[in-house]
Tab-separated table of C-alpha atoms in Angstrom:
chain	number	residue	atom	x	y	z
A	12	MET	CA	-14.540	-42.235	2.539
A	13	SER	CA	-13.163	-44.148	-0.374
A	14	THR	CA	-10.814	-46.996	-1.093
A	15	VAL	CA	-7.840	-46.968	-3.324
A	16	GLU	CA	-5.631	-50.019	-4.065
A	17	THR	CA	-2.310	-49.644	-5.737
A	18	ASP	CA	1.370	-50.178	-4.912
A	19	ILE	CA	2.249	-48.808	-1.579
A	20	GLN	CA	4.500	-45.757	-2.474
A	21	GLN	CA	1.975	-44.775	-5.074
A	22	ALA	CA	-0.837	-45.170	-2.493
A	23	VAL	CA	0.888	-42.764	-0.137
A	24	GLU	CA	1.574	-40.298	-2.926
A	25	ASP	CA	-2.088	-40.466	-4.032
A	26	ALA	CA	-3.216	-40.026	-0.402
A	27	ALA	CA	-1.085	-36.908	0.047
A	28	ALA	CA	-2.306	-35.456	-3.307
A	29	HIS	CA	-5.825	-35.999	-2.334
A	30	LEU	CA	-5.439	-34.811	1.295
A	31	TYR	CA	-3.826	-31.574	0.485
A	32	VAL	CA	-6.694	-30.369	-1.880
A	33	TRP	CA	-9.373	-31.955	0.304
A	34	ALA	CA	-8.136	-30.311	3.427
A	35	LEU	CA	-8.235	-26.950	1.659
A	36	LYS	CA	-11.836	-27.364	0.452
A	37	ASP	CA	-13.795	-29.242	2.911
A	38	ILE	CA	-13.198	-28.302	6.617
A	39	PRO	CA	-14.071	-30.825	9.293
A	40	GLN	CA	-17.587	-31.110	10.897
A	41	ASP	CA	-16.175	-30.420	14.376
A	42	LEU	CA	-14.879	-27.023	13.122
A	43	ARG	CA	-18.125	-26.324	11.276
A	44	ASP	CA	-20.009	-27.017	14.550
A	45	ALA	CA	-17.716	-24.764	16.521
A	46	LEU	CA	-18.146	-21.947	14.088
A	47	ALA	CA	-21.939	-22.299	14.107
A	48	ASP	CA	-21.888	-22.393	17.886
A	49	ALA	CA	-19.767	-19.221	17.925
A	50	ALA	CA	-22.258	-17.477	15.664
A	51	GLU	CA	-25.019	-18.336	18.120
A	52	ARG	CA	-23.074	-16.972	21.127
A	53	GLU	CA	-21.591	-13.855	19.613
A	54	THR	CA	-23.503	-10.670	20.619
A	55	SER	CA	-21.471	-7.844	18.949
A	56	VAL	CA	-22.824	-6.482	15.687
A	57	PRO	CA	-19.564	-6.706	13.609
A	58	GLY	CA	-18.649	-9.980	15.248
A	59	GLN	CA	-22.014	-11.502	14.378
A	60	ARG	CA	-21.630	-10.305	10.718
A	61	VAL	CA	-18.110	-11.734	10.508
A	62	LEU	CA	-19.229	-15.075	11.705
A	63	GLN	CA	-22.179	-15.120	9.304
A	64	THR	CA	-19.817	-14.297	6.479
A	65	ILE	CA	-17.460	-17.098	7.526
A	66	LEU	CA	-20.405	-19.558	7.573
A	67	ARG	CA	-21.556	-18.378	4.165
A	68	ASN	CA	-17.998	-18.725	2.783
A	69	VAL	CA	-17.801	-22.384	3.929
A	70	GLN	CA	-21.032	-23.010	2.083
A	71	VAL	CA	-19.779	-21.209	-1.048
A	72	ALA	CA	-16.573	-23.240	-1.007
A	73	GLU	CA	-18.723	-26.359	-0.955
A	74	ASP	CA	-21.144	-25.217	-3.611
A	75	GLU	CA	-18.392	-23.976	-5.945
A	76	GLN	CA	-15.914	-26.718	-5.123
A	77	ASN	CA	-13.401	-24.044	-4.274
A	78	LEU	CA	-10.863	-23.605	-1.550
A	79	VAL	CA	-12.137	-22.159	1.688
A	80	CYS	CA	-9.114	-19.809	1.933
A	81	GLN	CA	-6.660	-18.730	-0.738
A	82	ASP	CA	-3.664	-19.369	1.409
A	83	THR	CA	-2.694	-22.931	0.495
A	84	GLY	CA	-0.280	-22.687	3.423
A	85	ILE	CA	2.919	-24.546	4.060
A	86	ALA	CA	2.388	-28.276	3.592
A	87	VAL	CA	2.609	-29.990	7.033
A	88	TYR	CA	2.107	-33.714	7.513
A	89	TYR	CA	1.881	-35.717	10.691
A	90	CYS	CA	2.789	-39.444	10.133
A	91	LYS	CA	2.159	-42.362	12.455
A	92	VAL	CA	4.136	-45.246	11.085
A	93	GLY	CA	3.529	-48.813	12.251
A	94	GLU	CA	6.812	-50.810	12.742
A	95	HIS	CA	5.552	-53.349	10.119
A	96	PHE	CA	4.341	-50.878	7.588
A	97	PRO	CA	5.990	-52.051	4.325
A	98	LEU	CA	7.490	-48.680	3.295
A	99	HIS	CA	10.496	-46.984	4.840
A	100	PRO	CA	9.976	-43.416	6.094
A	101	ALA	CA	12.524	-42.186	3.587
A	102	ARG	CA	10.194	-43.453	0.802
A	103	ILE	CA	7.128	-42.141	2.649
A	104	TYR	CA	8.742	-38.679	2.653
A	105	GLN	CA	9.307	-38.894	-1.097
A	106	ALA	CA	5.694	-39.952	-1.632
A	107	LEU	CA	4.387	-37.030	0.471
A	108	TYR	CA	6.712	-34.648	-1.493
A	109	ASP	CA	5.555	-36.073	-4.865
A	110	GLY	CA	1.910	-35.881	-3.822
A	111	THR	CA	2.204	-32.293	-2.756
A	112	VAL	CA	3.733	-31.418	-6.119
A	113	ARG	CA	1.018	-33.168	-8.012
A	114	ALA	CA	-1.910	-31.540	-6.012
A	115	THR	CA	-0.324	-28.105	-6.609
A	116	LEU	CA	0.150	-28.516	-10.344
A	117	ASP	CA	-3.016	-30.409	-11.111
A	118	HIS	CA	-5.553	-28.181	-9.257
A	119	PRO	CA	-3.692	-25.704	-9.641
A	120	LEU	CA	-2.940	-24.389	-6.162
A	121	ARG	CA	-1.002	-21.237	-5.374
A	122	SER	CA	2.723	-22.093	-4.762
A	123	ASN	CA	3.899	-20.447	-1.619
A	124	THR	CA	7.312	-21.897	-0.877
A	125	VAL	CA	10.323	-19.588	-1.260
A	126	HIS	CA	14.029	-19.650	-0.385
A	127	THR	CA	14.137	-18.075	3.027
A	128	LEU	CA	16.972	-15.641	2.114
A	129	THR	CA	16.472	-14.931	-1.656
A	130	ARG	CA	12.656	-15.181	-1.384
A	131	GLU	CA	12.588	-16.783	-4.775
A	132	ASN	CA	9.885	-19.463	-5.321
A	133	THR	CA	11.274	-22.944	-4.995
A	134	GLY	CA	8.549	-24.872	-6.792
A	135	PRO	CA	5.077	-26.276	-6.374
A	136	ASN	CA	4.694	-25.921	-2.540
A	137	VAL	CA	7.934	-27.924	-2.018
A	138	GLY	CA	11.478	-26.947	-1.391
A	139	TYR	CA	14.472	-27.660	0.926
A	140	ARG	CA	12.938	-29.432	3.911
A	141	VAL	CA	9.450	-28.666	2.681
A	142	PRO	CA	6.929	-30.326	3.022
A	143	ILE	CA	7.419	-30.419	6.749
A	144	VAL	CA	6.816	-33.950	8.152
A	145	HIS	CA	6.519	-35.053	11.762
A	146	TRP	CA	7.089	-38.650	12.713
A	147	ASP	CA	5.643	-40.977	15.262
A	148	PHE	CA	6.398	-44.738	15.331
A	149	VAL	CA	3.958	-47.311	16.589
A	150	PRO	CA	5.027	-50.851	17.712
A	151	ASP	CA	3.155	-53.942	16.768
A	152	TRP	CA	1.205	-52.332	13.868
A	153	ASP	CA	1.459	-52.517	10.050
A	154	GLY	CA	-0.474	-49.323	9.109
A	155	LEU	CA	0.243	-45.672	8.362
A	156	ASP	CA	-1.795	-42.674	9.419
A	157	VAL	CA	-1.160	-39.429	7.567
A	158	LYS	CA	-2.700	-36.125	8.693
A	159	CYS	CA	-2.322	-33.120	6.327
A	160	VAL	CA	-2.383	-29.763	7.934
A	161	PRO	CA	-1.806	-26.932	5.306
A	162	LYS	CA	-0.775	-24.104	7.620
A	163	GLY	CA	-1.575	-20.556	6.619
A	164	SER	CA	0.951	-17.886	7.277
A	165	GLY	CA	-1.434	-15.293	8.778
A	166	SER	CA	-1.828	-17.539	11.781
A	167	GLU	CA	1.676	-19.087	11.771
A	168	ASN	CA	3.184	-15.544	11.947
A	169	MET	CA	1.423	-15.359	15.328
A	170	SER	CA	3.683	-17.905	17.106
A	171	PHE	CA	5.298	-17.104	20.365
A	172	LEU	CA	7.733	-18.689	22.768
A	173	LYS	CA	8.667	-17.684	26.297
A	174	MET	CA	11.071	-19.506	28.548
A	175	CYS	CA	9.239	-18.819	31.796
A	176	VAL	CA	11.111	-19.699	34.965
A	177	PRO	CA	9.763	-22.249	37.456
A	178	ALA	CA	8.856	-19.388	39.886
A	179	ASP	CA	6.466	-18.008	37.209
A	180	GLY	CA	4.365	-21.144	37.759
A	181	VAL	CA	1.143	-21.879	35.979
A	182	LYS	CA	0.252	-18.275	36.375
A	183	GLY	CA	3.177	-17.323	34.119
A	184	ILE	CA	1.925	-19.772	31.514
A	185	LYS	CA	-1.597	-18.370	31.482
A	186	GLN	CA	-0.324	-14.782	31.422
A	187	PHE	CA	1.930	-15.372	28.413
A	188	VAL	CA	-0.900	-17.108	26.430
A	189	LEU	CA	-3.248	-14.244	27.185
A	190	GLU	CA	-0.709	-11.554	26.290
A	191	SER	CA	0.157	-13.360	23.039
A	192	ILE	CA	-3.432	-13.531	21.854
A	193	VAL	CA	-4.211	-9.935	22.786
A	194	GLY	CA	-1.048	-8.862	20.996
A	195	ALA	CA	-1.992	-10.839	17.967
A	196	GLY	CA	-5.367	-9.016	17.687
A	197	GLY	CA	-7.119	-9.571	14.420
A	198	LYS	CA	-4.024	-10.664	12.477
A	199	PRO	CA	-4.310	-14.502	12.766
A	200	CYS	CA	-7.970	-14.515	11.576
A	201	PRO	CA	-9.811	-15.113	14.869
A	202	PRO	CA	-11.747	-16.930	16.235
A	203	GLY	CA	-9.459	-19.859	15.779
A	204	ILE	CA	-7.658	-22.461	17.855
A	205	VAL	CA	-4.982	-21.494	20.259
A	206	GLY	CA	-2.385	-24.245	20.409
A	207	VAL	CA	-0.244	-24.211	23.569
A	208	GLY	CA	2.802	-26.328	24.201
A	209	ILE	CA	4.206	-26.544	27.766
A	210	GLY	CA	7.180	-28.275	29.119
A	211	GLY	CA	9.879	-30.226	27.291
A	212	SER	CA	12.401	-27.903	25.800
A	213	ALA	CA	12.203	-24.717	23.741
A	214	ASP	CA	11.891	-26.512	20.358
A	215	TYR	CA	9.726	-29.305	21.727
A	216	ALA	CA	7.325	-26.847	23.369
A	217	MET	CA	6.676	-25.252	19.978
A	218	HIS	CA	6.305	-28.715	18.375
A	219	LEU	CA	3.677	-29.464	20.983
A	220	ALA	CA	1.851	-26.224	20.360
A	221	LYS	CA	1.611	-27.098	16.689
A	222	GLU	CA	0.442	-30.610	17.478
A	223	ALA	CA	-2.249	-29.095	19.716
A	224	ILE	CA	-3.797	-27.046	16.876
A	225	ALA	CA	-4.038	-30.208	14.648
A	226	ARG	CA	-6.285	-32.035	17.173
A	227	PRO	CA	-10.069	-32.304	16.627
A	228	VAL	CA	-11.649	-28.878	17.548
A	229	GLY	CA	-12.672	-28.810	21.201
A	230	SER	CA	-10.999	-32.182	22.059
A	231	ARG	CA	-9.596	-32.221	25.559
A	232	ASN	CA	-6.238	-33.446	26.810
A	233	GLU	CA	-6.299	-36.848	28.525
A	234	ASP	CA	-4.541	-35.486	31.535
A	235	PRO	CA	-7.248	-33.931	33.666
A	236	LEU	CA	-4.942	-31.218	34.965
A	237	VAL	CA	-4.057	-30.088	31.417
A	238	ALA	CA	-7.733	-30.426	30.354
A	239	GLN	CA	-8.641	-28.101	33.174
A	240	LEU	CA	-6.114	-25.570	31.925
A	241	GLU	CA	-7.568	-25.881	28.431
A	242	GLU	CA	-11.048	-25.007	29.785
A	243	GLU	CA	-9.815	-22.119	31.908
A	244	LEU	CA	-7.677	-20.576	29.097
A	245	THR	CA	-10.623	-20.842	26.583
A	246	GLY	CA	-12.825	-18.873	29.030
A	247	LEU	CA	-10.205	-16.300	29.814
A	248	LEU	CA	-9.172	-15.688	26.259
A	249	ASN	CA	-12.824	-14.985	25.375
A	250	GLU	CA	-12.896	-12.314	28.068
A	251	THR	CA	-10.356	-10.195	26.251
A	252	GLY	CA	-12.934	-8.744	23.825
A	253	ILE	CA	-10.676	-9.006	20.681
A	254	GLY	CA	-13.638	-10.743	18.879
A	255	PRO	CA	-14.000	-12.137	15.444
A	256	MET	CA	-11.360	-10.772	12.951
A	257	GLY	CA	-10.269	-8.465	15.753
A	258	LEU	CA	-13.245	-6.084	15.332
A	259	GLY	CA	-14.303	-6.521	18.907
A	260	GLY	CA	-16.755	-9.125	20.401
A	261	ASP	CA	-17.236	-12.060	22.643
A	262	ILE	CA	-15.605	-14.857	20.670
A	263	THR	CA	-11.886	-14.439	20.356
A	264	VAL	CA	-11.086	-18.123	20.243
A	265	LEU	CA	-13.066	-21.240	19.361
A	266	HIS	CA	-10.909	-23.382	21.712
A	267	CYS	CA	-7.532	-23.539	23.435
A	268	HIS	CA	-5.754	-26.842	23.133
A	269	VAL	CA	-2.768	-27.651	25.333
A	270	GLU	CA	-0.199	-30.435	24.880
A	271	HIS	CA	2.487	-31.037	27.437
A	272	ALA	CA	5.734	-32.811	28.157
A	273	ASP	CA	7.667	-33.345	31.292
A	274	THR	CA	10.582	-31.019	31.563
A	275	HIS	CA	13.798	-30.055	33.428
A	276	MET	CA	13.368	-28.872	36.997
A	277	THR	CA	14.689	-25.437	36.034
A	278	LEU	CA	12.609	-25.086	32.748
A	279	ASN	CA	9.081	-23.795	32.339
A	280	PRO	CA	8.720	-23.274	28.573
A	281	VAL	CA	5.482	-22.044	27.018
A	282	ALA	CA	4.850	-21.904	23.280
A	283	VAL	CA	1.813	-20.581	21.423
A	284	ASN	CA	0.878	-21.535	17.872
A	285	TYR	CA	-2.258	-19.984	16.489
A	286	GLN	CA	-4.581	-21.701	14.025
A	287	CYS	CA	-6.973	-19.527	12.105
A	288	TRP	CA	-10.770	-20.160	11.973
A	289	ALA	CA	-10.177	-21.995	8.609
A	290	ALA	CA	-8.423	-24.766	10.612
A	291	ARG	CA	-7.816	-27.138	7.770
A	292	ARG	CA	-6.895	-30.777	8.389
A	293	ALA	CA	-7.566	-34.084	6.659
A	294	SER	CA	-6.358	-37.621	7.407
A	295	ALA	CA	-5.749	-40.925	5.629
A	296	HIS	CA	-5.396	-44.356	7.145
A	297	ILE	CA	-3.264	-46.439	4.842
A	298	ARG	CA	-3.156	-50.224	5.375
A	299	ALA	CA	-0.179	-52.472	4.589
A	300	ASP	CA	-1.820	-53.528	1.306
A	301	GLY	CA	-2.134	-49.925	0.163
A	302	SER	CA	-5.816	-49.633	0.621
A	303	THR	CA	-6.722	-46.258	2.048
A	304	GLU	CA	-9.553	-44.866	4.083
A	305	PHE	CA	-9.892	-41.047	4.172
A	306	ASP	CA	-11.037	-39.392	7.311
A	307	ARG	CA	-11.954	-35.773	7.757
A	308	GLU	CA	-12.469	-35.835	11.534
A	309	ALA	CA	-9.185	-37.489	12.828
B	9	MET	CA	-22.853	2.544	12.104
B	10	ALA	CA	-23.814	3.604	8.560
B	11	GLU	CA	-23.818	1.421	5.468
B	12	HIS	CA	-22.357	2.693	2.185
B	13	ARG	CA	-21.909	1.577	-1.394
B	14	LEU	CA	-18.929	3.027	-3.171
B	15	THR	CA	-17.434	2.792	-6.643
B	16	PHE	CA	-13.645	2.785	-7.138
B	17	PRO	CA	-11.601	4.679	-8.124
B	18	ALA	CA	-13.085	7.137	-5.668
B	19	SER	CA	-12.660	10.792	-4.693
B	20	GLU	CA	-11.478	12.360	-1.485
B	21	ASP	CA	-14.975	13.496	-0.836
B	22	ASP	CA	-16.238	9.954	-1.058
B	23	ILE	CA	-13.666	8.854	1.474
B	24	ARG	CA	-14.287	11.753	3.883
B	25	LYS	CA	-17.910	10.530	4.156
B	26	LEU	CA	-16.839	7.298	5.880
B	27	ARG	CA	-16.352	6.793	9.665
B	28	ALA	CA	-14.665	4.086	11.585
B	29	GLY	CA	-17.072	1.186	12.181
B	30	ASP	CA	-19.171	1.850	8.925
B	31	LEU	CA	-19.957	-1.017	6.649
B	32	VAL	CA	-19.108	-0.685	3.023
B	33	THR	CA	-19.782	-2.617	-0.205
B	34	VAL	CA	-17.613	-1.809	-3.214
B	35	ASP	CA	-18.054	-2.019	-7.032
B	36	GLY	CA	-15.731	-1.001	-9.890
B	37	HIS	CA	-12.054	-1.588	-10.050
B	38	ILE	CA	-9.553	-2.559	-7.349
B	39	ILE	CA	-5.820	-3.328	-7.417
B	40	GLY	CA	-4.158	-6.304	-5.795
B	41	ILE	CA	-0.899	-5.629	-4.150
B	42	ARG	CA	1.341	-7.451	-1.696
B	43	ASP	CA	4.733	-7.432	0.197
B	44	ARG	CA	7.033	-7.877	-2.858
B	45	SER	CA	5.165	-5.396	-5.133
B	46	HIS	CA	5.369	-2.730	-2.325
B	47	ILE	CA	9.059	-3.421	-1.850
B	48	ARG	CA	9.708	-2.994	-5.617
B	49	ILE	CA	7.960	0.418	-5.630
B	50	PHE	CA	9.270	1.937	-2.417
B	51	ASP	CA	12.596	0.140	-1.732
B	52	GLU	CA	13.712	-0.462	-5.284
B	53	GLY	CA	12.246	2.691	-6.731
B	54	LEU	CA	10.271	1.333	-9.642
B	55	GLU	CA	7.207	3.212	-10.824
B	56	PRO	CA	4.078	1.009	-10.694
B	57	PRO	CA	2.758	0.377	-14.198
B	58	MET	CA	-0.862	0.999	-13.049
B	59	ASP	CA	-2.673	4.222	-12.091
B	60	PHE	CA	-3.081	4.353	-8.330
B	61	SER	CA	-4.955	7.704	-8.139
B	62	GLY	CA	-8.193	7.212	-6.234
B	63	ALA	CA	-7.436	3.523	-6.047
B	64	PHE	CA	-8.568	0.798	-3.744
B	65	LEU	CA	-5.548	-1.464	-2.968
B	66	LEU	CA	-6.222	-4.988	-1.725
B	67	HIS	CA	-3.622	-6.994	0.142
B	68	THR	CA	-3.718	-10.219	-1.929
B	69	ALA	CA	-1.686	-12.807	-3.746
B	70	PRO	CA	-4.303	-14.642	-5.769
B	71	GLY	CA	-4.527	-18.360	-6.807
B	72	VAL	CA	-4.986	-18.230	-10.629
B	73	ARG	CA	-4.851	-20.358	-13.713
B	74	LYS	CA	-2.816	-18.972	-16.664
B	75	LEU	CA	-4.723	-18.712	-19.941
B	76	GLY	CA	-2.089	-17.132	-22.214
B	77	PRO	CA	0.501	-14.334	-22.237
B	78	GLY	CA	-0.588	-11.873	-19.473
B	79	ARG	CA	-4.024	-13.515	-19.229
B	80	TYR	CA	-5.224	-15.231	-16.109
B	81	GLU	CA	-8.474	-16.564	-14.764
B	82	LYS	CA	-9.365	-16.649	-11.038
B	83	VAL	CA	-9.080	-19.941	-9.064
B	84	CYS	CA	-9.182	-18.611	-5.468
B	85	ILE	CA	-8.651	-15.005	-4.403
B	86	GLY	CA	-8.544	-13.937	-0.772
B	87	THR	CA	-6.877	-11.413	1.425
B	88	THR	CA	-3.699	-11.425	3.474
B	89	THR	CA	-2.618	-9.865	6.751
B	90	SER	CA	-2.205	-6.083	6.271
B	91	ALA	CA	0.063	-5.256	9.226
B	92	ARG	CA	3.182	-6.424	7.427
B	93	MET	CA	2.810	-3.614	4.832
B	94	VAL	CA	2.015	-0.674	7.199
B	95	ARG	CA	5.238	1.244	6.481
B	96	PHE	CA	4.068	1.901	2.808
B	97	THR	CA	0.841	3.661	3.855
B	98	GLU	CA	2.292	7.237	3.784
B	99	GLY	CA	4.022	6.874	0.356
B	100	LEU	CA	0.832	5.399	-1.190
B	101	GLY	CA	-1.222	8.405	-0.099
B	102	ARG	CA	1.380	11.119	-0.601
B	103	ASP	CA	3.081	10.016	-3.839
B	104	TYR	CA	0.323	8.039	-5.590
B	105	GLY	CA	-3.103	9.334	-4.356
B	106	VAL	CA	-4.385	5.973	-3.106
B	107	ARG	CA	-7.709	6.344	-1.344
B	108	ALA	CA	-8.325	2.931	0.248
B	109	ILE	CA	-6.170	0.164	1.578
B	110	ALA	CA	-8.018	-3.115	2.233
B	111	GLY	CA	-6.795	-6.230	3.988
B	112	LYS	CA	-7.373	-8.308	7.049
B	113	GLY	CA	-6.414	-7.972	10.660
B	114	GLY	CA	-6.064	-4.171	10.750
B	115	LEU	CA	-3.207	-1.720	10.271
B	116	PRO	CA	-1.154	-0.565	13.333
B	117	ASP	CA	-1.460	2.964	14.673
B	118	GLU	CA	1.281	4.401	12.438
B	119	ALA	CA	-1.266	4.237	9.612
B	120	ILE	CA	-3.672	6.633	11.400
B	121	GLU	CA	-1.838	9.947	10.774
B	122	PRO	CA	-1.151	9.423	6.994
B	123	MET	CA	-4.756	8.420	6.454
B	124	ARG	CA	-5.976	11.546	8.127
B	125	ARG	CA	-3.526	13.783	6.258
B	126	TYR	CA	-4.044	12.321	2.711
B	127	GLY	CA	-7.729	11.386	2.972
B	128	MET	CA	-7.494	7.582	2.967
B	129	VAL	CA	-9.326	4.734	4.751
B	130	TYR	CA	-8.379	1.240	5.745
B	131	PHE	CA	-11.098	-1.435	5.036
B	132	ALA	CA	-11.099	-4.560	7.083
B	133	ILE	CA	-12.333	-7.650	5.261
B	134	VAL	CA	-13.193	-11.169	6.661
B	135	GLY	CA	-9.862	-12.933	6.368
B	136	GLY	CA	-10.047	-16.543	5.071
B	137	ALA	CA	-13.349	-16.025	3.335
B	138	ALA	CA	-11.726	-16.416	-0.090
B	139	ALA	CA	-14.363	-18.681	-1.670
B	140	LEU	CA	-16.951	-15.915	-1.251
B	141	GLU	CA	-14.522	-13.142	-2.218
B	142	THR	CA	-13.729	-14.994	-5.423
B	143	THR	CA	-17.352	-14.898	-6.480
B	144	GLN	CA	-17.325	-11.079	-6.043
B	145	ILE	CA	-14.396	-10.671	-8.431
B	146	GLU	CA	-15.791	-10.608	-11.948
B	147	GLU	CA	-12.628	-10.584	-13.902
B	148	ILE	CA	-8.818	-10.191	-13.720
B	149	GLU	CA	-8.472	-7.357	-16.226
B	150	GLU	CA	-4.712	-6.726	-16.027
B	151	VAL	CA	-1.501	-8.236	-14.465
B	152	ALA	CA	1.770	-6.291	-14.137
B	153	TRP	CA	5.097	-7.506	-12.873
B	154	GLU	CA	4.223	-11.201	-13.607
B	155	GLU	CA	7.813	-12.238	-12.584
B	156	LEU	CA	6.738	-11.575	-8.947
B	157	MET	CA	3.959	-14.263	-9.228
B	158	PRO	CA	1.726	-14.431	-7.298
B	159	GLU	CA	2.851	-11.142	-5.671
B	160	CYS	CA	2.237	-9.162	-8.915
B	161	LEU	CA	-0.002	-6.085	-9.343
B	162	TRP	CA	-3.441	-7.161	-10.263
B	163	ARG	CA	-6.387	-5.194	-11.638
B	164	PHE	CA	-9.693	-6.728	-10.733
B	165	ARG	CA	-13.302	-5.721	-11.778
B	166	VAL	CA	-15.502	-6.374	-8.706
B	167	LYS	CA	-19.188	-6.261	-7.858
B	168	ASP	CA	-20.725	-6.280	-4.419
B	169	PHE	CA	-17.318	-6.577	-2.883
B	170	GLY	CA	-17.576	-6.930	0.849
B	171	PRO	CA	-18.593	-6.759	3.625
B	172	LEU	CA	-15.886	-4.277	4.488
B	173	TRP	CA	-15.599	-2.365	7.706
B	174	VAL	CA	-13.964	1.003	7.929
B	175	GLY	CA	-11.206	0.048	10.290
B	176	ILE	CA	-9.391	3.430	10.089
B	177	ASP	CA	-11.104	6.474	8.824
B	178	SER	CA	-9.718	9.863	7.555
B	179	TYR	CA	-10.385	11.594	10.855
B	180	GLY	CA	-7.864	9.797	13.087
B	181	ASN	CA	-10.163	6.996	14.368
B	182	SER	CA	-9.103	3.420	14.374
B	183	LEU	CA	-11.371	0.579	15.369
B	184	PHE	CA	-8.392	-1.616	15.827
B	185	HIS	CA	-6.707	0.898	18.261
B	186	ASP	CA	-9.854	1.085	20.346
B	187	VAL	CA	-10.317	-2.774	20.510
B	188	GLN	CA	-6.674	-3.230	21.360
B	189	GLU	CA	-6.801	-0.472	24.043
B	190	ALA	CA	-9.914	-2.065	25.646
B	191	ALA	CA	-8.378	-5.580	25.473
B	192	THR	CA	-5.182	-4.482	27.098
B	193	LYS	CA	-7.184	-2.985	29.961
B	194	ARG	CA	-9.190	-6.210	30.316
B	195	LEU	CA	-6.073	-8.209	30.230
B	196	GLU	CA	-4.742	-6.259	33.264
B	197	ASP	CA	-7.867	-7.172	35.179
B	198	ILE	CA	-7.679	-10.854	34.156
B	199	VAL	CA	-4.009	-11.155	35.049
B	200	ALA	CA	-4.658	-9.466	38.453
B	201	ARG	CA	-7.015	-12.306	39.408
B	202	LEU	CA	-4.965	-15.231	38.119
């Protein structure tokens, strides 16, 4: 943790620049613990070797001050803005954009962003509507929380949506999650975090699935019914035998996180967003005076 | 499960010794390739300006620092998902004599037959373990098609590169096919008791 004091837009830009690189290099303790726990439980020979290699890689990244994974991802930020925070979200967006550019050029980081039709690179991990920023607004508060989640493409490509019907019930939800993860096989770098979004609408279900992967690893939904579904799905997914990197084994996922929203009586949407084992995230808590506390575990 | 150490470029004899599930460590030279460089070769018809015979192709788009014209040093080099590039397998074996394709997550079953016919293997690496992989790459010796950055063709000199699993061998066996088949069967049982 460290403290930075400067003017407020600069403070947000500095936070973004720091968070992007920090998230890529230093994975959270909850994730390290989950990976070490997986290595203890895995019984297959290749699965065991994969997990030992992953743990060694996390250590090498730390020793060499290098990135855990070369895929610097697409820059995603989650912002919680207090109603009295003294910088408008339009300016916060600009600060996140500028911070992403600075991190990419200074490190340097690989630039991944391309025009979606021409496939031409659009700049230092920024472009039209990139970085992607999600907003939450908090009454009676003057702070800003920023969580940076650089999202790798190997896992993002393993995203799935199904508009189940009400008659499919909870069974339909479970079945779709299981089929998605078996179909994904080794492609999204298992064992990772399976984010599931249920309810809401088609777009909101996927938004919730993405929010689910950004939670602390192994955290449980506050709603006991949803938490029970998380436990059950985690167990069932680990019965599939896909295993670490899809080479077969006991540990296919570290955890399944579920986020939900109430929905229309005729809707039963279920979205799956996968997060690879290198589930990078890092947060900053920025106060109204611009002082910043960095937080790896939020 | 046998363990092997191989130097690339390699011969067909070297490749025919490997069986699905074996563990391999590699030295010598390997070539980095990705979506756009494949598309340029096979869809746009340009000849690759590197020798692919006996080659080990790695699915990668490295993070690098530019030192001067055509000269780069490594920052972070890791491996991308192979399945996106499966349709190029046959051409790489038939037209260019490639011996090994390496990446993460496996190649779908359509790679099995060309690998059997042309004496090729698929190596599965631990995806995401780029910090470690970077230490196994000694030098970036050559870069071609720089305008596709970072999806250029890269020639790396490597030492102790691995661990790599033979995911598909040259006899028609695929570890990924077997895992997927078993998982599909388990899935049926799981769904039946939901």
